[in-house]
Short mmCIF file of C-alpha atoms in Angstrom, two decimals:
data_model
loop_
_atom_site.label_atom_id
_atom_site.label_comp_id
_atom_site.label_asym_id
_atom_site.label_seq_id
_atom_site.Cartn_x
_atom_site.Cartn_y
_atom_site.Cartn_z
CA UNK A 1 -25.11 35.29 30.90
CA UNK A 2 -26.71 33.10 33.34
CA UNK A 3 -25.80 29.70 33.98
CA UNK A 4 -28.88 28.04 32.63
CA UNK A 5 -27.57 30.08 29.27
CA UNK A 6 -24.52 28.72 28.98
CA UNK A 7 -23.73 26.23 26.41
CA UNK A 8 -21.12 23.87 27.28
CA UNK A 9 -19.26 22.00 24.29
CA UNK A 10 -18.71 18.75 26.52
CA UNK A 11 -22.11 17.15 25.17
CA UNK A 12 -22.93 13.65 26.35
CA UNK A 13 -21.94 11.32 23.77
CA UNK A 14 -24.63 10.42 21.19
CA UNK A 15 -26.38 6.02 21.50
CA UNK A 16 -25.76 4.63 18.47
CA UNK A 17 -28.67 3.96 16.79
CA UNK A 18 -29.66 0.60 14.75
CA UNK A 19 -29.36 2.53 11.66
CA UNK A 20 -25.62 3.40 12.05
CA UNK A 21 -24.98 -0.44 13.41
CA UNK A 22 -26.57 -1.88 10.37
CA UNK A 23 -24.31 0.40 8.40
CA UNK A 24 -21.23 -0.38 10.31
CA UNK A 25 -21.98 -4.06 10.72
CA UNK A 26 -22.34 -3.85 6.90
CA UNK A 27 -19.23 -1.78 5.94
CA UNK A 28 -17.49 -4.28 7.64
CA UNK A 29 -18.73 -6.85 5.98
CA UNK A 30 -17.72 -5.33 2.58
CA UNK A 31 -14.30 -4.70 3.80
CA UNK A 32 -13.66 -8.16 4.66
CA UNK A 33 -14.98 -9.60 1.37
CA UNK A 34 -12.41 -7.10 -0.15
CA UNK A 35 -9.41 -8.14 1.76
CA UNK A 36 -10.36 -11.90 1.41
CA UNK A 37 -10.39 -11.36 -2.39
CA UNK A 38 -7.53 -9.06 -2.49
CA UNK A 39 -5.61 -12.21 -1.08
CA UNK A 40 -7.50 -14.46 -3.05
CA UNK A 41 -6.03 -12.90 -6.18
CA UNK A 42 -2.77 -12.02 -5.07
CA UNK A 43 -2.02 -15.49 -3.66
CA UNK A 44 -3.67 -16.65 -7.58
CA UNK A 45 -0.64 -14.78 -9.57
CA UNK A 46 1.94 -16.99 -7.83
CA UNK A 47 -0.26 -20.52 -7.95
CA UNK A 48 -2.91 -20.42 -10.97
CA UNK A 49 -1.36 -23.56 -12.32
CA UNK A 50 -2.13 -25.88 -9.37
CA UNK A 51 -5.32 -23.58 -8.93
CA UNK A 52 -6.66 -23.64 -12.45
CA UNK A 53 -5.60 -27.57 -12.81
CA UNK A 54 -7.53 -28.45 -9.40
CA UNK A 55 -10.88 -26.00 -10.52
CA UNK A 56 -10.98 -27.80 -13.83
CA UNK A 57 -9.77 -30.81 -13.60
CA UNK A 58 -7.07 -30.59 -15.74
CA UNK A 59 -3.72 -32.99 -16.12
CA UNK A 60 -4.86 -34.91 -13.09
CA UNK A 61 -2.90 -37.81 -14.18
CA UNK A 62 0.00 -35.65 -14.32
CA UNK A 63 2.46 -36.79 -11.53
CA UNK A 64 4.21 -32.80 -11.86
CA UNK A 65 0.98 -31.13 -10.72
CA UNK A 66 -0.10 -31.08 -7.44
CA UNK A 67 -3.33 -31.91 -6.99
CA UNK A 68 -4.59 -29.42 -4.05
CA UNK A 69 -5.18 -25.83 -4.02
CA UNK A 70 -2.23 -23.20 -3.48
CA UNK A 71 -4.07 -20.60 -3.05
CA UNK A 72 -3.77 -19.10 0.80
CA UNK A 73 -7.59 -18.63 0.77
CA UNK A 74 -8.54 -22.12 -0.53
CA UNK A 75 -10.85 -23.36 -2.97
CA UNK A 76 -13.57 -20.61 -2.53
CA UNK A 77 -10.35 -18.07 -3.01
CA UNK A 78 -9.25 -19.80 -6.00
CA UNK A 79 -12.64 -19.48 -7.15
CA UNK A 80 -13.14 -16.00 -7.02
CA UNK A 81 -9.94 -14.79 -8.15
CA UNK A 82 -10.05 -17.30 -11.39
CA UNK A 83 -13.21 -15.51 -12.17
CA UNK A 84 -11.47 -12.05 -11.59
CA UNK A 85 -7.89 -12.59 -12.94
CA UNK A 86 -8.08 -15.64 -15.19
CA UNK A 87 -11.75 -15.28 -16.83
CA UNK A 88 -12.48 -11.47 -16.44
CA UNK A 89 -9.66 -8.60 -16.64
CA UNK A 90 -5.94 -11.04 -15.91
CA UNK A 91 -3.41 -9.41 -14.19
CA UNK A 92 -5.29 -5.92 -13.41
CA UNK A 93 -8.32 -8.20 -11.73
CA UNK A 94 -6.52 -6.98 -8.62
CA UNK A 95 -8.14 -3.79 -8.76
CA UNK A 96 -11.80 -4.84 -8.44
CA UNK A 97 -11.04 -6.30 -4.71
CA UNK A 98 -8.88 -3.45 -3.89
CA UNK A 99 -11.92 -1.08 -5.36
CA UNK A 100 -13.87 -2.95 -2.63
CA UNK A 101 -11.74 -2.50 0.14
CA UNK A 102 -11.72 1.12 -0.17
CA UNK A 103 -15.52 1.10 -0.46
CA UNK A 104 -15.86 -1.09 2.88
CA UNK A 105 -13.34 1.27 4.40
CA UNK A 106 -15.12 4.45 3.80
CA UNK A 107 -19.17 3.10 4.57
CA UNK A 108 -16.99 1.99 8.29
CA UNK A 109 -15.41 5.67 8.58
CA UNK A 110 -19.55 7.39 8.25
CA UNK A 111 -18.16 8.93 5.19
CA UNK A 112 -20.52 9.39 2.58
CA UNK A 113 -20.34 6.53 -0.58
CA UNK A 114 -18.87 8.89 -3.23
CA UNK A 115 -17.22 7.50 -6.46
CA UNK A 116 -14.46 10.14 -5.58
CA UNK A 117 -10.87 9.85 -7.35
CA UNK A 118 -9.39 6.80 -6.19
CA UNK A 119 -12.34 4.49 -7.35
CA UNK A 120 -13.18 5.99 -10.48
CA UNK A 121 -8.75 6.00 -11.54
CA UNK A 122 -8.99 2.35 -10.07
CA UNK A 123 -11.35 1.45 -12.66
CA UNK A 124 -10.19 3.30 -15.27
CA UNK A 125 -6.85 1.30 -14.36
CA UNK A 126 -8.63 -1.68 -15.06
CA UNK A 127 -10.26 -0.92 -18.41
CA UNK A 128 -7.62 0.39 -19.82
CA UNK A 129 -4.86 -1.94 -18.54
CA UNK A 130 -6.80 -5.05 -19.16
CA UNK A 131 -7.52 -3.67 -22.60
CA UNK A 132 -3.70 -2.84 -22.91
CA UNK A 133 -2.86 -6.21 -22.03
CA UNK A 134 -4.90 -7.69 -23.54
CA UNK A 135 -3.58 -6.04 -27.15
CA UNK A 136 0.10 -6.45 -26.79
CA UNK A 137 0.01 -9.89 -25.91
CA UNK A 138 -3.26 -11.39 -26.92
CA UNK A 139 -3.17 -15.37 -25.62
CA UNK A 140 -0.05 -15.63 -25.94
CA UNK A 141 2.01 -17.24 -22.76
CA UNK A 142 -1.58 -19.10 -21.55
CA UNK A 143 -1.02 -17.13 -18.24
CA UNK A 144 -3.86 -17.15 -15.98
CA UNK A 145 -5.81 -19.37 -18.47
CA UNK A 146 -6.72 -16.61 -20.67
CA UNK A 147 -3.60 -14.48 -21.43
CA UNK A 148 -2.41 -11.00 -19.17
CA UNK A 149 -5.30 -9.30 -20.20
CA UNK A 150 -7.79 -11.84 -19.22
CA UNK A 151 -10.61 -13.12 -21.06
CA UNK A 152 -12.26 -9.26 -21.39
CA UNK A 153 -9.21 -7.55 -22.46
CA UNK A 154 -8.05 -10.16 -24.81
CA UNK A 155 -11.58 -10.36 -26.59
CA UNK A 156 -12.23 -6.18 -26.37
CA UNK A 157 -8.59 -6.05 -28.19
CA UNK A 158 -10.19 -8.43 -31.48
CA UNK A 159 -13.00 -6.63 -31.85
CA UNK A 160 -10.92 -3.52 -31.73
#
């Protein structure tokens, strides 16, 4: 073969185009807002009293209750992981951030954005225990606000 013939495997690198930085930039992105809420919510199991009591205003007089946020991602945290734990799916709320994690993780590692096994059993974790939850203990307790199931599971277990 002559030497103009020859392939060689040690190709120069490929640029990366705007495209792919767009898509990394934006994976990124995704994978942040996932760990920020995973945080958000964890940090909410251990403080929704102070958390709920400073979002709503609630027994402000109360000398007991502290009256500033205890959640390690602040007020916007406290927010977002009310509306996921407290007013959505209660203690299994966890699995929507940790659902977004793994999406912001694979769009960074140029893997293709496939509901493969670990997203769709993530949210089938979250149906069904929110559901679960939400049947075997209804309101009781007041936990989160709602009850362990959360407002969805608690109202899905009624009807059912």
């Amino acid at each position: 073969m002559p030497v103009s013939e020859k392939k060689t495997t040690d190709q120069a690198p490929k640029n990366r185009s705007g495209r792919d930085n767009a898509r990394w930039i934006f994976g990124l992105v995704v994978l942040l807002v996932g760990v920020f809420a995973t945080l958000a919510v964890i940090s909410y199991y251990f403080n929704w009293k102070n958390d709920y009591s400073v979002l709503y205003n609630v027994e402000q007089d109360d000398p007991r209750v502290e009256k500033e946020i205890g959640n390690i991602c602040g007020y916007g945290g406290a927010w977002i992981a009310d509306r996921l734990a407290g007013r959505s799916f209660g203690l299994f709320g966890i699995f929507i951030p940790v659902i977004l994690t793994l999406i912001g993780l694979r769009i960074i590692r140029r893997r293709p954005l496939l509901f493969n096994h670990s997203v769709l059993s993530g949210l089938l974790l979250l149906i069904l225990g929110s559901l679960t939850m939400g049947l075997a203990f209804g309101p009781k307790w007041g936990i989160f606000g709602s009850g362990l199931g959360g407002a969805y599971g608690i109202a899905v277990a009624e009807k059912l």
